[in-house]
C-alpha positions as protocol buffer text, in pm:
chain_id: "A"
residue {
  index: 1
  type: MET
  ca { x: -23344 y: -6213 z: -8288 }
}
residue {
  index: 2
  type: THR
  ca { x: -23635 y: -6456 z: -8314 }
}
residue {
  index: 3
  type: ALA
  ca { x: -23629 y: -6803 z: -8152 }
}
residue {
  index: 4
  type: ASP
  ca { x: -23913 y: -7049 z: -8086 }
}
residue {
  index: 5
  type: TRP
  ca { x: -24097 y: -7206 z: -7791 }
}
residue {
  index: 6
  type: PHE
  ca { x: -24189 y: -7555 z: -7891 }
}
residue {
  index: 7
  type: GLY
  ca { x: -24229 y: -7440 z: -8249 }
}
residue {
  index: 8
  type: THR
  ca { x: -24399 y: -7107 z: -8169 }
}
residue {
  index: 9
  type: PRO
  ca { x: -24216 y: -6779 z: -8264 }
}
residue {
  index: 10
  type: MET
  ca { x: -24047 y: -6613 z: -7969 }
}
residue {
  index: 11
  type: VAL
  ca { x: -23944 y: -6252 z: -7987 }
}
residue {
  index: 12
  type: PRO
  ca { x: -23757 y: -6057 z: -7709 }
}
residue {
  index: 13
  type: LEU
  ca { x: -23969 y: -5788 z: -7541 }
}
residue {
  index: 14
  type: ALA
  ca { x: -23829 y: -5442 z: -7500 }
}
residue {
  index: 15
  type: GLY
  ca { x: -23834 y: -5244 z: -7180 }
}
residue {
  index: 16
  type: GLY
  ca { x: -23633 y: -5435 z: -6934 }
}
residue {
  index: 17
  type: TYR
  ca { x: -23269 y: -5498 z: -6875 }
}
residue {
  index: 18
  type: GLY
  ca { x: -23251 y: -5875 z: -6814 }
}
residue {
  index: 19
  type: GLY
  ca { x: -23331 y: -6008 z: -7163 }
}
residue {
  index: 20
  type: GLU
  ca { x: -23547 y: -6289 z: -7018 }
}
residue {
  index: 21
  type: THR
  ca { x: -23891 y: -6185 z: -7133 }
}
residue {
  index: 22
  type: PHE
  ca { x: -24030 y: -6286 z: -7469 }
}
residue {
  index: 23
  type: LEU
  ca { x: -24359 y: -6253 z: -7672 }
}
residue {
  index: 24
  type: VAL
  ca { x: -24472 y: -6584 z: -7786 }
}
residue {
  index: 25
  type: GLY
  ca { x: -24730 y: -6619 z: -8070 }
}
residue {
  index: 26
  type: GLY
  ca { x: -24802 y: -6523 z: -8424 }
}
residue {
  index: 27
  type: GLY
  ca { x: -24935 y: -6175 z: -8380 }
}
residue {
  index: 28
  type: ASP
  ca { x: -25301 y: -6273 z: -8410 }
}
residue {
  index: 29
  type: GLY
  ca { x: -25406 y: -6097 z: -8081 }
}
residue {
  index: 30
  type: ASP
  ca { x: -25367 y: -6408 z: -7849 }
}
residue {
  index: 31
  type: GLU
  ca { x: -24988 y: -6375 z: -7782 }
}
residue {
  index: 32
  type: LEU
  ca { x: -24851 y: -6485 z: -7449 }
}
residue {
  index: 33
  type: VAL
  ca { x: -24563 y: -6353 z: -7246 }
}
residue {
  index: 34
  type: LEU
  ca { x: -24287 y: -6595 z: -7154 }
}
residue {
  index: 35
  type: ARG
  ca { x: -24042 y: -6527 z: -6871 }
}
residue {
  index: 36
  type: ILE
  ca { x: -23732 y: -6742 z: -6851 }
}
residue {
  index: 37
  type: TYR
  ca { x: -23566 y: -6711 z: -6499 }
}
residue {
  index: 38
  type: SER
  ca { x: -23205 y: -6783 z: -6586 }
}
residue {
  index: 39
  type: ARG
  ca { x: -23068 y: -6549 z: -6321 }
}
residue {
  index: 40
  type: HIS
  ca { x: -23297 y: -6616 z: -6032 }
}
residue {
  index: 41
  type: PRO
  ca { x: -23464 y: -6955 z: -6112 }
}
residue {
  index: 42
  type: GLU
  ca { x: -23647 y: -6984 z: -5788 }
}
residue {
  index: 43
  type: ARG
  ca { x: -23852 y: -6663 z: -5856 }
}
residue {
  index: 44
  type: ALA
  ca { x: -24071 y: -6833 z: -6112 }
}
residue {
  index: 45
  type: MET
  ca { x: -24299 y: -6993 z: -5850 }
}
residue {
  index: 46
  type: VAL
  ca { x: -24286 y: -6686 z: -5630 }
}
residue {
  index: 47
  type: ASP
  ca { x: -24392 y: -6453 z: -5910 }
}
residue {
  index: 48
  type: ALA
  ca { x: -24667 y: -6687 z: -6024 }
}
residue {
  index: 49
  type: SER
  ca { x: -24810 y: -6696 z: -5669 }
}
residue {
  index: 50
  type: LEU
  ca { x: -24795 y: -6314 z: -5635 }
}
residue {
  index: 51
  type: LEU
  ca { x: -24976 y: -6267 z: -5960 }
}
residue {
  index: 52
  type: ARG
  ca { x: -25243 y: -6508 z: -5849 }
}
residue {
  index: 53
  type: LEU
  ca { x: -25258 y: -6335 z: -5508 }
}
residue {
  index: 54
  type: VAL
  ca { x: -25323 y: -5989 z: -5640 }
}
residue {
  index: 55
  type: ARG
  ca { x: -25513 y: -6045 z: -5958 }
}
residue {
  index: 56
  type: GLY
  ca { x: -25847 y: -5867 z: -5939 }
}
residue {
  index: 57
  type: ILE
  ca { x: -25689 y: -5612 z: -5696 }
}
residue {
  index: 58
  type: LEU
  ca { x: -25404 y: -5494 z: -5918 }
}
residue {
  index: 59
  type: PRO
  ca { x: -25377 y: -5490 z: -6300 }
}
residue {
  index: 60
  type: VAL
  ca { x: -25162 y: -5796 z: -6343 }
}
residue {
  index: 61
  type: ALA
  ca { x: -25157 y: -6065 z: -6603 }
}
residue {
  index: 62
  type: GLU
  ca { x: -25325 y: -6406 z: -6568 }
}
residue {
  index: 63
  type: VAL
  ca { x: -25091 y: -6689 z: -6513 }
}
residue {
  index: 64
  type: VAL
  ca { x: -25121 y: -6938 z: -6800 }
}
residue {
  index: 65
  type: ASP
  ca { x: -24843 y: -7184 z: -6692 }
}
residue {
  index: 66
  type: VAL
  ca { x: -24550 y: -7204 z: -6449 }
}
residue {
  index: 67
  type: ARG
  ca { x: -24266 y: -7448 z: -6435 }
}
residue {
  index: 68
  type: PRO
  ca { x: -24029 y: -7467 z: -6149 }
}
residue {
  index: 69
  type: ALA
  ca { x: -23654 y: -7481 z: -6203 }
}
residue {
  index: 70
  type: HIS
  ca { x: -23520 y: -7847 z: -6217 }
}
residue {
  index: 71
  type: ASP
  ca { x: -23212 y: -8044 z: -6324 }
}
residue {
  index: 72
  type: GLY
  ca { x: -23027 y: -7726 z: -6427 }
}
residue {
  index: 73
  type: HIS
  ca { x: -23321 y: -7586 z: -6626 }
}
residue {
  index: 74
  type: PRO
  ca { x: -23452 y: -7238 z: -6534 }
}
residue {
  index: 75
  type: GLY
  ca { x: -23793 y: -7169 z: -6401 }
}
residue {
  index: 76
  type: VAL
  ca { x: -24046 y: -7058 z: -6659 }
}
residue {
  index: 77
  type: LEU
  ca { x: -24357 y: -6844 z: -6623 }
}
residue {
  index: 78
  type: VAL
  ca { x: -24624 y: -6793 z: -6902 }
}
residue {
  index: 79
  type: THR
  ca { x: -24889 y: -6529 z: -6870 }
}
residue {
  index: 80
  type: GLU
  ca { x: -25139 y: -6347 z: -7087 }
}
residue {
  index: 81
  type: ARG
  ca { x: -25020 y: -6035 z: -7269 }
}
residue {
  index: 82
  type: LEU
  ca { x: -25182 y: -5724 z: -7123 }
}
residue {
  index: 83
  type: PRO
  ca { x: -25298 y: -5432 z: -7340 }
}
residue {
  index: 84
  type: GLY
  ca { x: -25157 y: -5089 z: -7312 }
}
residue {
  index: 85
  type: LYS
  ca { x: -24855 y: -4871 z: -7388 }
}
residue {
  index: 86
  type: ARG
  ca { x: -24545 y: -4861 z: -7166 }
}
residue {
  index: 87
  type: LEU
  ca { x: -24562 y: -4546 z: -6956 }
}
residue {
  index: 88
  type: GLY
  ca { x: -24200 y: -4468 z: -7054 }
}
residue {
  index: 89
  type: LEU
  ca { x: -24307 y: -4441 z: -7425 }
}
residue {
  index: 90
  type: MET
  ca { x: -24607 y: -4217 z: -7342 }
}
residue {
  index: 91
  type: MET
  ca { x: -24442 y: -3970 z: -7101 }
}
residue {
  index: 92
  type: PRO
  ca { x: -24226 y: -3787 z: -7354 }
}
residue {
  index: 93
  type: SER
  ca { x: -24517 y: -3664 z: -7552 }
}
residue {
  index: 94
  type: ALA
  ca { x: -24781 y: -3648 z: -7279 }
}
residue {
  index: 95
  type: THR
  ca { x: -24974 y: -3323 z: -7230 }
}
residue {
  index: 96
  type: ALA
  ca { x: -24998 y: -3163 z: -6882 }
}
residue {
  index: 97
  type: GLU
  ca { x: -25357 y: -3299 z: -6852 }
}
residue {
  index: 98
  type: GLN
  ca { x: -25241 y: -3653 z: -6933 }
}
residue {
  index: 99
  type: ARG
  ca { x: -24949 y: -3633 z: -6686 }
}
residue {
  index: 100
  type: VAL
  ca { x: -25185 y: -3533 z: -6414 }
}
residue {
  index: 101
  type: GLU
  ca { x: -25445 y: -3800 z: -6497 }
}
residue {
  index: 102
  type: VAL
  ca { x: -25191 y: -4080 z: -6521 }
}
residue {
  index: 103
  type: GLY
  ca { x: -25038 y: -3949 z: -6202 }
}
residue {
  index: 104
  type: ARG
  ca { x: -25366 y: -3971 z: -6018 }
}
residue {
  index: 105
  type: ASN
  ca { x: -25420 y: -4325 z: -6146 }
}
residue {
  index: 106
  type: LEU
  ca { x: -25071 y: -4429 z: -6035 }
}
residue {
  index: 107
  type: GLY
  ca { x: -25136 y: -4269 z: -5690 }
}
residue {
  index: 108
  type: ARG
  ca { x: -25442 y: -4488 z: -5658 }
}
residue {
  index: 109
  type: LEU
  ca { x: -25240 y: -4792 z: -5751 }
}
residue {
  index: 110
  type: LEU
  ca { x: -24967 y: -4718 z: -5499 }
}
residue {
  index: 111
  type: ALA
  ca { x: -25235 y: -4669 z: -5234 }
}
residue {
  index: 112
  type: THR
  ca { x: -25376 y: -5017 z: -5311 }
}
residue {
  index: 113
  type: LEU
  ca { x: -25030 y: -5168 z: -5284 }
}
residue {
  index: 114
  type: SER
  ca { x: -24963 y: -4996 z: -4958 }
}
residue {
  index: 115
  type: GLY
  ca { x: -25291 y: -5137 z: -4828 }
}
residue {
  index: 116
  type: ILE
  ca { x: -25181 y: -5503 z: -4871 }
}
residue {
  index: 117
  type: PRO
  ca { x: -25015 y: -5566 z: -4530 }
}
residue {
  index: 118
  type: MET
  ca { x: -24728 y: -5793 z: -4451 }
}
residue {
  index: 119
  type: PRO
  ca { x: -24616 y: -5917 z: -4105 }
}
residue {
  index: 120
  type: ARG
  ca { x: -24245 y: -5808 z: -4135 }
}
residue {
  index: 121
  type: PHE
  ca { x: -23978 y: -5725 z: -4383 }
}
residue {
  index: 122
  type: GLY
  ca { x: -23851 y: -6009 z: -4602 }
}
residue {
  index: 123
  type: MET
  ca { x: -23803 y: -6154 z: -4944 }
}
residue {
  index: 124
  type: PHE
  ca { x: -24061 y: -6402 z: -5059 }
}
residue {
  index: 125
  type: GLU
  ca { x: -23965 y: -6766 z: -5072 }
}
residue {
  index: 126
  type: GLY
  ca { x: -24141 y: -7046 z: -5256 }
}
residue {
  index: 127
  type: ALA
  ca { x: -24497 y: -7083 z: -5398 }
}
residue {
  index: 128
  type: ASP
  ca { x: -24650 y: -7031 z: -5045 }
}
residue {
  index: 129
  type: LEU
  ca { x: -24484 y: -6683 z: -5034 }
}
residue {
  index: 130
  type: GLY
  ca { x: -24301 y: -6746 z: -4700 }
}
residue {
  index: 131
  type: LEU
  ca { x: -24074 y: -6460 z: -4584 }
}
residue {
  index: 132
  type: SER
  ca { x: -23701 y: -6503 z: -4562 }
}
residue {
  index: 133
  type: ALA
  ca { x: -23536 y: -6430 z: -4231 }
}
residue {
  index: 134
  type: ASP
  ca { x: -23230 y: -6288 z: -4414 }
}
residue {
  index: 135
  type: ALA
  ca { x: -23185 y: -5915 z: -4453 }
}
residue {
  index: 136
  type: PRO
  ca { x: -22953 y: -5741 z: -4694 }
}
residue {
  index: 137
  type: ALA
  ca { x: -22809 y: -5535 z: -4404 }
}
residue {
  index: 138
  type: VAL
  ca { x: -22911 y: -5440 z: -4051 }
}
residue {
  index: 139
  type: ASP
  ca { x: -22946 y: -5068 z: -4154 }
}
residue {
  index: 140
  type: LEU
  ca { x: -22880 y: -4831 z: -4437 }
}
residue {
  index: 141
  type: HIS
  ca { x: -22537 y: -4721 z: -4301 }
}
residue {
  index: 142
  type: SER
  ca { x: -22423 y: -5084 z: -4303 }
}
residue {
  index: 143
  type: TRP
  ca { x: -22559 y: -5128 z: -4656 }
}
residue {
  index: 144
  type: ALA
  ca { x: -22354 y: -4824 z: -4778 }
}
residue {
  index: 145
  type: ARG
  ca { x: -22048 y: -4938 z: -4591 }
}
residue {
  index: 146
  type: HIS
  ca { x: -22074 y: -5283 z: -4753 }
}
residue {
  index: 147
  type: TYR
  ca { x: -22071 y: -5129 z: -5104 }
}
residue {
  index: 148
  type: ARG
  ca { x: -21792 y: -4888 z: -5011 }
}
residue {
  index: 149
  type: ASP
  ca { x: -21579 y: -5182 z: -4907 }
}
residue {
  index: 150
  type: THR
  ca { x: -21664 y: -5409 z: -5196 }
}
residue {
  index: 151
  type: SER
  ca { x: -21774 y: -5219 z: -5509 }
}
residue {
  index: 152
  type: ARG
  ca { x: -21703 y: -4915 z: -5722 }
}
residue {
  index: 153
  type: LEU
  ca { x: -21832 y: -4699 z: -5437 }
}
residue {
  index: 154
  type: GLY
  ca { x: -21478 y: -4753 z: -5298 }
}
residue {
  index: 155
  type: GLY
  ca { x: -21352 y: -4527 z: -5569 }
}
residue {
  index: 156
  type: TRP
  ca { x: -21558 y: -4224 z: -5461 }
}
residue {
  index: 157
  type: PRO
  ca { x: -21342 y: -3944 z: -5337 }
}
residue {
  index: 158
  type: ASP
  ca { x: -21365 y: -3890 z: -4952 }
}
residue {
  index: 159
  type: PRO
  ca { x: -21567 y: -3575 z: -4967 }
}
residue {
  index: 160
  type: ASP
  ca { x: -21838 y: -3746 z: -5178 }
}
residue {
  index: 161
  type: TRP
  ca { x: -21830 y: -4054 z: -4949 }
}
residue {
  index: 162
  type: ARG
  ca { x: -21875 y: -3827 z: -4640 }
}
residue {
  index: 163
  type: GLY
  ca { x: -22164 y: -3657 z: -4817 }
}
residue {
  index: 164
  type: LEU
  ca { x: -22329 y: -3993 z: -4886 }
}
residue {
  index: 165
  type: LEU
  ca { x: -22289 y: -4083 z: -4516 }
}
residue {
  index: 166
  type: ALA
  ca { x: -22459 y: -3761 z: -4413 }
}
residue {
  index: 167
  type: LEU
  ca { x: -22736 y: -3832 z: -4657 }
}
residue {
  index: 168
  type: VAL
  ca { x: -22769 y: -4187 z: -4515 }
}
residue {
  index: 169
  type: ALA
  ca { x: -22797 y: -4043 z: -4160 }
}
residue {
  index: 170
  type: GLU
  ca { x: -23059 y: -3805 z: -4262 }
}
residue {
  index: 171
  type: ALA
  ca { x: -23257 y: -4082 z: -4434 }
}
residue {
  index: 172
  type: GLU
  ca { x: -23237 y: -4309 z: -4127 }
}
residue {
  index: 173
  type: GLU
  ca { x: -23357 y: -4017 z: -3905 }
}
residue {
  index: 174
  type: ARG
  ca { x: -23648 y: -3952 z: -4143 }
}
residue {
  index: 175
  type: LEU
  ca { x: -23748 y: -4316 z: -4146 }
}
residue {
  index: 176
  type: ALA
  ca { x: -23714 y: -4344 z: -3762 }
}
residue {
  index: 177
  type: GLY
  ca { x: -23923 y: -4039 z: -3710 }
}
residue {
  index: 178
  type: ASP
  ca { x: -23654 y: -3787 z: -3608 }
}
residue {
  index: 179
  type: HIS
  ca { x: -23679 y: -3490 z: -3834 }
}
residue {
  index: 180
  type: PRO
  ca { x: -23329 y: -3355 z: -3933 }
}
residue {
  index: 181
  type: ALA
  ca { x: -23427 y: -3003 z: -3819 }
}
residue {
  index: 182
  type: GLY
  ca { x: -23512 y: -3140 z: -3473 }
}
residue {
  index: 183
  type: ARG
  ca { x: -23900 y: -3130 z: -3523 }
}
residue {
  index: 184
  type: GLU
  ca { x: -24049 y: -3442 z: -3383 }
}
residue {
  index: 185
  type: VAL
  ca { x: -24266 y: -3630 z: -3642 }
}
residue {
  index: 186
  type: GLU
  ca { x: -24434 y: -3967 z: -3654 }
}
residue {
  index: 187
  type: PRO
  ca { x: -24204 y: -4256 z: -3775 }
}
residue {
  index: 188
  type: GLY
  ca { x: -24216 y: -4296 z: -4151 }
}
residue {
  index: 189
  type: PHE
  ca { x: -24141 y: -4671 z: -4139 }
}
residue {
  index: 190
  type: VAL
  ca { x: -24438 y: -4780 z: -3934 }
}
residue {
  index: 191
  type: ARG
  ca { x: -24556 y: -5086 z: -4116 }
}
residue {
  index: 192
  type: PHE
  ca { x: -24475 y: -5341 z: -4385 }
}
residue {
  index: 193
  type: VAL
  ca { x: -24665 y: -5383 z: -4708 }
}
residue {
  index: 194
  type: LEU
  ca { x: -24639 y: -5556 z: -5040 }
}
residue {
  index: 195
  type: ALA
  ca { x: -24374 y: -5352 z: -5228 }
}
residue {
  index: 196
  type: HIS
  ca { x: -24331 y: -5410 z: -5600 }
}
residue {
  index: 197
  type: SER
  ca { x: -23988 y: -5259 z: -5590 }
}
residue {
  index: 198
  type: ASP
  ca { x: -23951 y: -5191 z: -5965 }
}
residue {
  index: 199
  type: PHE
  ca { x: -24248 y: -4960 z: -5996 }
}
residue {
  index: 200
  type: ASN
  ca { x: -24138 y: -4743 z: -6288 }
}
residue {
  index: 201
  type: PRO
  ca { x: -24228 y: -4646 z: -6639 }
}
residue {
  index: 202
  type: LYS
  ca { x: -24081 y: -4947 z: -6807 }
}
residue {
  index: 203
  type: ASN
  ca { x: -24308 y: -5181 z: -6599 }
}
residue {
  index: 204
  type: LEU
  ca { x: -24629 y: -4985 z: -6621 }
}
residue {
  index: 205
  type: LEU
  ca { x: -24877 y: -5022 z: -6912 }
}
residue {
  index: 206
  type: VAL
  ca { x: -25116 y: -4728 z: -6972 }
}
residue {
  index: 207
  type: ASP
  ca { x: -25420 y: -4682 z: -7200 }
}
residue {
  index: 208
  type: PRO
  ca { x: -25322 y: -4375 z: -7409 }
}
residue {
  index: 209
  type: GLU
  ca { x: -25688 y: -4288 z: -7455 }
}
residue {
  index: 210
  type: ASN
  ca { x: -25795 y: -4246 z: -7091 }
}
residue {
  index: 211
  type: CYS
  ca { x: -25466 y: -4286 z: -6901 }
}
residue {
  index: 212
  type: ALA
  ca { x: -25590 y: -4590 z: -6710 }
}
residue {
  index: 213
  type: ILE
  ca { x: -25318 y: -4819 z: -6580 }
}
residue {
  index: 214
  type: THR
  ca { x: -25365 y: -5153 z: -6765 }
}
residue {
  index: 215
  type: GLY
  ca { x: -25070 y: -5343 z: -6640 }
}
residue {
  index: 216
  type: LEU
  ca { x: -24807 y: -5373 z: -6363 }
}
residue {
  index: 217
  type: LEU
  ca { x: -24528 y: -5592 z: -6483 }
}
residue {
  index: 218
  type: ASP
  ca { x: -24211 y: -5775 z: -6379 }
}
residue {
  index: 219
  type: TRP
  ca { x: -24248 y: -5876 z: -6009 }
}
residue {
  index: 220
  type: GLU
  ca { x: -23909 y: -6030 z: -5959 }
}
residue {
  index: 221
  type: PHE
  ca { x: -23803 y: -5779 z: -5688 }
}
residue {
  index: 222
  type: ALA
  ca { x: -24126 y: -5771 z: -5502 }
}
residue {
  index: 223
  type: HIS
  ca { x: -24101 y: -5825 z: -5130 }
}
residue {
  index: 224
  type: ALA
  ca { x: -24253 y: -5722 z: -4792 }
}
residue {
  index: 225
  type: GLY
  ca { x: -24117 y: -5380 z: -4730 }
}
residue {
  index: 226
  type: SER
  ca { x: -24186 y: -5013 z: -4687 }
}
residue {
  index: 227
  type: PRO
  ca { x: -24513 y: -4837 z: -4816 }
}
residue {
  index: 228
  type: TYR
  ca { x: -24274 y: -4567 z: -4953 }
}
residue {
  index: 229
  type: THR
  ca { x: -24054 y: -4799 z: -5171 }
}
residue {
  index: 230
  type: ASP
  ca { x: -24263 y: -4775 z: -5489 }
}
residue {
  index: 231
  type: LEU
  ca { x: -24322 y: -4401 z: -5459 }
}
residue {
  index: 232
  type: GLY
  ca { x: -23952 y: -4346 z: -5434 }
}
residue {
  index: 233
  type: ASN
  ca { x: -23895 y: -4574 z: -5730 }
}
residue {
  index: 234
  type: LEU
  ca { x: -24152 y: -4414 z: -5952 }
}
residue {
  index: 235
  type: THR
  ca { x: -24027 y: -4058 z: -5886 }
}
residue {
  index: 236
  type: ARG
  ca { x: -23655 y: -4140 z: -5905 }
}
residue {
  index: 237
  type: PHE
  ca { x: -23638 y: -4027 z: -6264 }
}
residue {
  index: 238
  type: GLU
  ca { x: -23978 y: -3864 z: -6314 }
}
residue {
  index: 239
  type: ARG
  ca { x: -23979 y: -3511 z: -6168 }
}
residue {
  index: 240
  type: HIS
  ca { x: -24251 y: -3317 z: -6362 }
}
residue {
  index: 241
  type: PRO
  ca { x: -24401 y: -3120 z: -6078 }
}
residue {
  index: 242
  type: ASP
  ca { x: -24757 y: -3173 z: -6197 }
}
residue {
  index: 243
  type: PHE
  ca { x: -24705 y: -3546 z: -6232 }
}
residue {
  index: 244
  type: VAL
  ca { x: -24535 y: -3583 z: -5899 }
}
residue {
  index: 245
  type: ASP
  ca { x: -24798 y: -3365 z: -5720 }
}
residue {
  index: 246
  type: ALA
  ca { x: -25080 y: -3577 z: -5874 }
}
residue {
  index: 247
  type: VAL
  ca { x: -24914 y: -3901 z: -5773 }
}
residue {
  index: 248
  type: VAL
  ca { x: -24837 y: -3791 z: -5408 }
}
residue {
  index: 249
  type: SER
  ca { x: -25172 y: -3610 z: -5330 }
}
residue {
  index: 250
  type: THR
  ca { x: -25374 y: -3911 z: -5468 }
}
residue {
  index: 251
  type: PHE
  ca { x: -25156 y: -4164 z: -5279 }
}
residue {
  index: 252
  type: VAL
  ca { x: -25207 y: -3969 z: -4956 }
}
residue {
  index: 253
  type: THR
  ca { x: -25583 y: -3942 z: -5005 }
}
residue {
  index: 254
  type: HIS
  ca { x: -25638 y: -4312 z: -5068 }
}
residue {
  index: 255
  type: ALA
  ca { x: -25365 y: -4498 z: -4880 }
}
residue {
  index: 256
  type: PRO
  ca { x: -25381 y: -4618 z: -4520 }
}
residue {
  index: 257
  type: LYS
  ca { x: -25200 y: -4406 z: -4259 }
}
residue {
  index: 258
  type: LEU
  ca { x: -24870 y: -4255 z: -4394 }
}
residue {
  index: 259
  type: GLY
  ca { x: -24591 y: -4042 z: -4247 }
}
residue {
  index: 260
  type: ALA
  ca { x: -24594 y: -3664 z: -4267 }
}
residue {
  index: 261
  type: ASP
  ca { x: -24379 y: -3647 z: -4572 }
}
residue {
  index: 262
  type: PRO
  ca { x: -24442 y: -3938 z: -4804 }
}
residue {
  index: 263
  type: LEU
  ca { x: -24231 y: -3818 z: -5091 }
}
residue {
  index: 264
  type: GLY
  ca { x: -23935 y: -3739 z: -4858 }
}
residue {
  index: 265
  type: LEU
  ca { x: -23975 y: -4090 z: -4707 }
}
residue {
  index: 266
  type: GLY
  ca { x: -23983 y: -4235 z: -5059 }
}
residue {
  index: 267
  type: ARG
  ca { x: -23659 y: -4063 z: -5141 }
}
residue {
  index: 268
  type: ALA
  ca { x: -23500 y: -4187 z: -4823 }
}
residue {
  index: 269
  type: VAL
  ca { x: -23605 y: -4553 z: -4882 }
}
residue {
  index: 270
  type: ASP
  ca { x: -23485 y: -4525 z: -5247 }
}
residue {
  index: 271
  type: LEU
  ca { x: -23123 y: -4481 z: -5116 }
}
residue {
  index: 272
  type: TRP
  ca { x: -23117 y: -4853 z: -5063 }
}
residue {
  index: 273
  type: ALA
  ca { x: -23177 y: -4906 z: -5438 }
}
residue {
  index: 274
  type: LEU
  ca { x: -22953 y: -4621 z: -5554 }
}
residue {
  index: 275
  type: ILE
  ca { x: -22654 y: -4755 z: -5353 }
}
residue {
  index: 276
  type: GLU
  ca { x: -22706 y: -5099 z: -5490 }
}
residue {
  index: 277
  type: LEU
  ca { x: -22732 y: -4977 z: -5849 }
}
residue {
  index: 278
  type: VAL
  ca { x: -22418 y: -4766 z: -5821 }
}
residue {
  index: 279
  type: GLY
  ca { x: -22234 y: -5057 z: -5653 }
}
residue {
  index: 280
  type: ARG
  ca { x: -22283 y: -5305 z: -5938 }
}
residue {
  index: 281
  type: ASP
  ca { x: -21980 y: -5446 z: -6117 }
}
residue {
  index: 282
  type: ARG
  ca { x: -22098 y: -5317 z: -6446 }
}
residue {
  index: 283
  type: LEU
  ca { x: -22333 y: -5018 z: -6485 }
}
residue {
  index: 284
  type: ASN
  ca { x: -22609 y: -5029 z: -6737 }
}
residue {
  index: 285
  type: ALA
  ca { x: -22809 y: -4724 z: -6845 }
}
residue {
  index: 286
  type: VAL
  ca { x: -23007 y: -4704 z: -6519 }
}
residue {
  index: 287
  type: GLY
  ca { x: -22690 y: -4750 z: -6308 }
}
residue {
  index: 288
  type: GLU
  ca { x: -22523 y: -4459 z: -6487 }
}
residue {
  index: 289
  type: LEU
  ca { x: -22811 y: -4236 z: -6422 }
}
residue {
  index: 290
  type: ALA
  ca { x: -22834 y: -4362 z: -6060 }
}
residue {
  index: 291
  type: GLN
  ca { x: -22466 y: -4277 z: -6014 }
}
residue {
  index: 292
  type: ASP
  ca { x: -22524 y: -3922 z: -6145 }
}
residue {
  index: 293
  type: LEU
  ca { x: -22822 y: -3888 z: -5922 }
}
residue {
  index: 294
  type: LEU
  ca { x: -22663 y: -4019 z: -5607 }
}
residue {
  index: 295
  type: LEU
  ca { x: -22350 y: -3809 z: -5650 }
}
residue {
  index: 296
  type: ALA
  ca { x: -22565 y: -3500 z: -5690 }
}
residue {
  index: 297
  type: GLN
  ca { x: -22763 y: -3578 z: -5372 }
}
residue {
  index: 298
  type: ALA
  ca { x: -22444 y: -3645 z: -5174 }
}
residue {
  index: 299
  type: ARG
  ca { x: -22265 y: -3328 z: -5287 }
}
residue {
  index: 300
  type: ALA
  ca { x: -22581 y: -3113 z: -5227 }
}
residue {
  index: 301
  type: GLY
  ca { x: -22668 y: -3287 z: -4899 }
}
residue {
  index: 302
  type: ASP
  ca { x: -23022 y: -3310 z: -5029 }
}
residue {
  index: 303
  type: LEU
  ca { x: -23236 y: -3616 z: -5100 }
}
residue {
  index: 304
  type: SER
  ca { x: -23431 y: -3421 z: -5351 }
}
residue {
  index: 305
  type: ALA
  ca { x: -23133 y: -3294 z: -5559 }
}
residue {
  index: 306
  type: TRP
  ca { x: -23169 y: -3329 z: -5933 }
}
residue {
  index: 307
  type: PRO
  ca { x: -22859 y: -3291 z: -6156 }
}
residue {
  index: 308
  type: TRP
  ca { x: -23035 y: -3249 z: -6495 }
}
residue {
  index: 309
  type: ASP
  ca { x: -23211 y: -2953 z: -6667 }
}
residue {
  index: 310
  type: GLU
  ca { x: -23509 y: -3155 z: -6791 }
}
residue {
  index: 311
  type: PRO
  ca { x: -23765 y: -3288 z: -6549 }
}
residue {
  index: 312
  type: ARG
  ca { x: -23729 y: -3658 z: -6644 }
}
residue {
  index: 313
  type: ARG
  ca { x: -23472 y: -3905 z: -6751 }
}
residue {
  index: 314
  type: ASP
  ca { x: -23538 y: -4233 z: -6934 }
}
residue {
  index: 315
  type: PRO
  ca { x: -23288 y: -4519 z: -6885 }
}
residue {
  index: 316
  type: THR
  ca { x: -23426 y: -4705 z: -7177 }
}
residue {
  index: 317
  type: ALA
  ca { x: -23375 y: -4417 z: -7418 }
}
residue {
  index: 318
  type: THR
  ca { x: -23072 y: -4411 z: -7649 }
}
residue {
  index: 319
  type: GLY
  ca { x: -22797 y: -4200 z: -7506 }
}
residue {
  index: 320
  type: ALA
  ca { x: -22967 y: -4166 z: -7163 }
}
């Protein structure tokens, strides 16, 4: 479907799930990206401020125009179009060398994000990026219980639910610094940083020639959170050992101080997202995969459990 923006052709961009992002222009190399914030109108001003804050530090688009929501009209954000290929389109045919190189570059990007400190946990509010005092739940157990009581998680058989609760308890112990095996370790959740919170192949642009990261897109879920959030998100459905090893080793080398097991901490933090995805009223492709993954983890009692034969799953692929 093609629409128009004040007479300029407007074409939906692939890669996301919200249907709110469009390419504006005639294909002459100076196209712009238009984001219409119908679902969360207030995020237009937040996202514009975030892009301006980190531009020059992270590979983000320049803000061309932003319009706040008013009189029932959604907020609108217009940015430049960044070069590069979506990582999700590159990974299926990537060589081992390319996976390692792009993994290293992503590890550096994660390290940069984890070096942008925040005073506490919170969602951003307004153009000045204030932090909300509201929290989704007091802890991960309460979060899981909420979705058990109000969503499709209520339909899980009792053994699977008990398995999930055991997994939640393990995750909370890891994040608090109490190793499940009784070995004392440093707390994993020791500081708050800028978390993108949708750091995955559909929102990452890569130069296919040199594997440089050319764009980090879609900041609508960004918040002040854990330094392990984005690592957990990135490796949720990407499990090539060479790729994951390159990401984690580079992240550890370049990031400020981290806990003893960043990947395990990333998996622990990612339970918040997996539970929310599985608990939605209607499951899209990523929700279906999240349900398969979370069930496998709960049944195995293992945060690193993986229910598929292949080392990656792509929620944007047909039949995923």
